[in-house]
Amino acid sequence: MVIGLTLVILIVAGIALVSRNAPTPPAQENPYAPNLKVSDATVSEAKNFVGATVTYLDFKLTNAGSLTVANGQIEATFKNTLGEIVQKEVVPIHVLQPQLGGFPDITDLSMSPLPPGQAKTVRLTLEHVSGDWNQAVPDIRFVNLQTR
């Protein structure tokens, strides 16, 4: 009985040790990030086809630097009414591209880079945002940027 219990404990410990996820490194802000200017930020919500609420954050992104931004991610930090962080999301940068028919197409920044002195409309799409969120525009930080 003792041998069986010891064996079960060792197996459970082994499974727990093997299935542990390695901690993901924090997103690193790029030195080029201060050259990216955010303006005209708006937050909206819509229901998707299964009835869940999707949150959109749209803003104008201007490249005030001398390099082309070819890819990257945005870290959005959502806070509650007390100013406490309730959620952080790191999402790829997607830009809105005008299309025929009036509906914009969402394109990854790698497919439509942002040259120096230019501006594009960026859209973050979030499937879930904490119910404790204060509904204000989240803090935005540009991370893992790729420039050329």
mmCIF file of C-alpha atoms in Angstrom:
data_model
loop_
_atom_site.group_PDB
_atom_site.id
_atom_site.type_symbol
_atom_site.label_atom_id
_atom_site.label_comp_id
_atom_site.label_asym_id
_atom_site.label_seq_id
_atom_site.Cartn_x
_atom_site.Cartn_y
_atom_site.Cartn_z
ATOM 1 C CA MET A 1 0.000 0.000 0.000
ATOM 2 C CA VAL A 2 2.796 2.451 0.913
ATOM 3 C CA ILE A 3 4.746 1.509 -2.224
ATOM 4 C CA GLY A 4 1.652 2.104 -4.391
ATOM 5 C CA LEU A 5 0.976 5.493 -2.785
ATOM 6 C CA THR A 6 4.614 6.507 -3.233
ATOM 7 C CA LEU A 7 4.493 5.415 -6.874
ATOM 8 C CA VAL A 8 1.319 7.469 -7.516
ATOM 9 C CA ILE A 9 2.873 10.557 -5.878
ATOM 10 C CA LEU A 10 6.029 10.185 -8.008
ATOM 11 C CA ILE A 11 3.992 9.819 -11.212
ATOM 12 C CA VAL A 12 1.846 12.881 -10.424
ATOM 13 C CA ALA A 13 4.972 14.916 -9.559
ATOM 14 C CA GLY A 14 6.648 13.783 -12.792
ATOM 15 C CA ILE A 15 3.635 14.767 -14.885
ATOM 16 C CA ALA A 16 3.435 18.159 -13.172
ATOM 17 C CA LEU A 17 7.149 18.764 -13.770
ATOM 18 C CA VAL A 18 7.026 17.773 -17.440
ATOM 19 C CA SER A 19 3.831 19.679 -18.256
ATOM 20 C CA ARG A 20 4.997 22.964 -16.731
ATOM 21 C CA ASN A 21 5.056 25.798 -19.248
ATOM 22 C CA ALA A 22 8.213 27.815 -19.508
ATOM 23 C CA PRO A 23 7.510 31.435 -18.583
ATOM 24 C CA THR A 24 7.140 33.644 -21.633
ATOM 25 C CA PRO A 25 9.552 36.555 -21.717
ATOM 26 C CA PRO A 26 7.943 39.981 -21.372
ATOM 27 C CA ALA A 27 7.403 41.941 -24.569
ATOM 28 C CA GLN A 28 10.306 44.314 -25.168
ATOM 29 C CA GLU A 29 9.647 47.926 -26.094
ATOM 30 C CA ASN A 30 11.667 48.850 -29.158
ATOM 31 C CA PRO A 31 13.932 51.936 -29.132
ATOM 32 C CA TYR A 32 12.085 53.114 -32.270
ATOM 33 C CA ALA A 33 8.716 53.133 -30.433
ATOM 34 C CA PRO A 34 8.896 56.842 -29.379
ATOM 35 C CA ASN A 35 8.759 57.720 -33.111
ATOM 36 C CA LEU A 36 5.266 56.220 -33.403
ATOM 37 C CA LYS A 37 2.521 58.709 -32.551
ATOM 38 C CA VAL A 38 -1.037 57.669 -31.662
ATOM 39 C CA SER A 39 -4.013 59.966 -32.243
ATOM 40 C CA ASP A 40 -7.795 59.826 -32.690
ATOM 41 C CA ALA A 41 -8.240 56.668 -30.594
ATOM 42 C CA THR A 42 -11.766 55.254 -30.385
ATOM 43 C CA VAL A 43 -13.175 52.162 -28.717
ATOM 44 C CA SER A 44 -16.224 50.332 -30.065
ATOM 45 C CA GLU A 45 -17.967 47.019 -29.515
ATOM 46 C CA ALA A 46 -19.947 44.699 -31.766
ATOM 47 C CA LYS A 47 -21.515 41.269 -31.557
ATOM 48 C CA ASN A 48 -19.951 38.566 -33.697
ATOM 49 C CA PHE A 49 -21.879 35.840 -35.517
ATOM 50 C CA VAL A 50 -22.069 33.637 -32.394
ATOM 51 C CA GLY A 51 -23.346 36.448 -30.178
ATOM 52 C CA ALA A 52 -20.116 37.205 -28.297
ATOM 53 C CA THR A 53 -18.969 40.797 -27.853
ATOM 54 C CA VAL A 54 -15.852 41.863 -29.750
ATOM 55 C CA THR A 55 -14.035 45.065 -28.752
ATOM 56 C CA TYR A 56 -12.293 47.207 -31.370
ATOM 57 C CA LEU A 57 -9.686 49.864 -30.712
ATOM 58 C CA ASP A 58 -9.064 52.072 -33.754
ATOM 59 C CA PHE A 59 -6.474 54.844 -33.902
ATOM 60 C CA LYS A 60 -4.309 56.785 -36.308
ATOM 61 C CA LEU A 61 -0.649 55.714 -36.179
ATOM 62 C CA THR A 62 1.914 58.171 -37.529
ATOM 63 C CA ASN A 63 5.540 57.249 -38.163
ATOM 64 C CA ALA A 64 7.505 60.373 -37.173
ATOM 65 C CA GLY A 65 10.884 58.651 -37.517
ATOM 66 C CA SER A 66 13.256 57.925 -40.396
ATOM 67 C CA LEU A 67 12.702 54.154 -40.753
ATOM 68 C CA THR A 68 9.888 52.081 -42.231
ATOM 69 C CA VAL A 69 7.966 50.044 -39.647
ATOM 70 C CA ALA A 70 7.530 46.615 -41.229
ATOM 71 C CA ASN A 71 5.966 44.648 -38.378
ATOM 72 C CA GLY A 72 5.341 44.669 -34.652
ATOM 73 C CA GLN A 73 2.916 44.210 -31.815
ATOM 74 C CA ILE A 74 0.940 46.401 -29.470
ATOM 75 C CA GLU A 75 0.664 45.819 -25.746
ATOM 76 C CA ALA A 76 -2.698 47.208 -24.595
ATOM 77 C CA THR A 77 -3.134 47.662 -20.843
ATOM 78 C CA PHE A 78 -6.697 47.901 -19.564
ATOM 79 C CA LYS A 79 -7.426 49.459 -16.163
ATOM 80 C CA ASN A 80 -10.401 49.615 -13.809
ATOM 81 C CA THR A 81 -11.937 52.724 -12.237
ATOM 82 C CA LEU A 82 -9.295 52.633 -9.477
ATOM 83 C CA GLY A 83 -6.473 52.739 -12.042
ATOM 84 C CA GLU A 84 -5.486 49.115 -11.371
ATOM 85 C CA ILE A 85 -4.443 46.890 -14.269
ATOM 86 C CA VAL A 86 -7.180 44.350 -15.003
ATOM 87 C CA GLN A 87 -5.892 42.960 -18.314
ATOM 88 C CA LYS A 88 -2.910 43.129 -20.665
ATOM 89 C CA GLU A 89 -3.080 41.961 -24.258
ATOM 90 C CA VAL A 90 -0.249 41.743 -26.779
ATOM 91 C CA VAL A 91 -1.656 41.732 -30.308
ATOM 92 C CA PRO A 92 -0.156 42.153 -33.789
ATOM 93 C CA ILE A 93 -0.442 45.534 -35.505
ATOM 94 C CA HIS A 94 -3.168 45.433 -38.172
ATOM 95 C CA VAL A 95 -3.960 48.366 -40.456
ATOM 96 C CA LEU A 96 -7.209 49.186 -42.235
ATOM 97 C CA GLN A 97 -6.853 49.215 -46.018
ATOM 98 C CA PRO A 98 -9.610 50.841 -48.106
ATOM 99 C CA GLN A 99 -11.317 48.450 -50.531
ATOM 100 C CA LEU A 100 -13.876 48.758 -53.285
ATOM 101 C CA GLY A 101 -17.390 48.820 -51.921
ATOM 102 C CA GLY A 102 -16.491 50.995 -48.932
ATOM 103 C CA PHE A 103 -15.611 48.248 -46.443
ATOM 104 C CA PRO A 104 -12.007 48.385 -45.208
ATOM 105 C CA ASP A 105 -9.875 45.261 -45.135
ATOM 106 C CA ILE A 106 -7.789 44.456 -42.059
ATOM 107 C CA THR A 107 -4.191 43.780 -43.140
ATOM 108 C CA ASP A 108 -1.147 42.794 -41.102
ATOM 109 C CA LEU A 109 1.467 45.558 -40.944
ATOM 110 C CA SER A 110 3.984 43.207 -42.585
ATOM 111 C CA MET A 111 1.816 43.285 -45.738
ATOM 112 C CA SER A 112 1.413 47.082 -45.665
ATOM 113 C CA PRO A 113 4.462 48.662 -43.928
ATOM 114 C CA LEU A 114 4.363 52.189 -42.518
ATOM 115 C CA PRO A 115 6.969 54.436 -44.209
ATOM 116 C CA PRO A 116 8.511 57.514 -42.536
ATOM 117 C CA GLY A 117 6.197 60.526 -42.386
ATOM 118 C CA GLN A 118 3.098 58.461 -43.229
ATOM 119 C CA ALA A 119 0.031 57.614 -41.162
ATOM 120 C CA LYS A 120 -2.356 54.650 -41.221
ATOM 121 C CA THR A 121 -5.429 53.629 -39.269
ATOM 122 C CA VAL A 122 -4.733 50.710 -36.941
ATOM 123 C CA ARG A 123 -7.380 48.335 -35.591
ATOM 124 C CA LEU A 124 -6.939 46.085 -32.570
ATOM 125 C CA THR A 125 -9.536 43.341 -32.334
ATOM 126 C CA LEU A 126 -10.059 41.855 -28.862
ATOM 127 C CA GLU A 127 -12.291 38.832 -28.346
ATOM 128 C CA HIS A 128 -12.524 39.299 -24.582
ATOM 129 C CA VAL A 129 -11.974 42.271 -22.316
ATOM 130 C CA SER A 130 -12.370 42.115 -18.544
ATOM 131 C CA GLY A 131 -15.777 43.166 -17.217
ATOM 132 C CA ASP A 132 -13.911 45.320 -14.659
ATOM 133 C CA TRP A 133 -12.439 47.511 -17.430
ATOM 134 C CA ASN A 134 -13.268 51.231 -17.047
ATOM 135 C CA GLN A 135 -14.191 51.595 -20.777
ATOM 136 C CA ALA A 136 -11.404 54.164 -21.348
ATOM 137 C CA VAL A 137 -8.861 53.850 -24.155
ATOM 138 C CA PRO A 138 -6.207 51.428 -22.866
ATOM 139 C CA ASP A 139 -2.553 52.377 -22.461
ATOM 140 C CA ILE A 140 -0.702 51.465 -25.660
ATOM 141 C CA ARG A 141 2.914 50.386 -25.916
ATOM 142 C CA PHE A 142 4.660 49.273 -29.126
ATOM 143 C CA VAL A 143 6.736 46.124 -28.726
ATOM 144 C CA ASN A 144 8.755 43.750 -30.896
ATOM 145 C CA LEU A 145 8.946 46.270 -33.748
ATOM 146 C CA GLN A 146 10.726 45.405 -36.972
ATOM 147 C CA THR A 147 12.106 48.343 -38.940
ATOM 148 C CA ARG A 148 14.076 48.729 -42.123
#
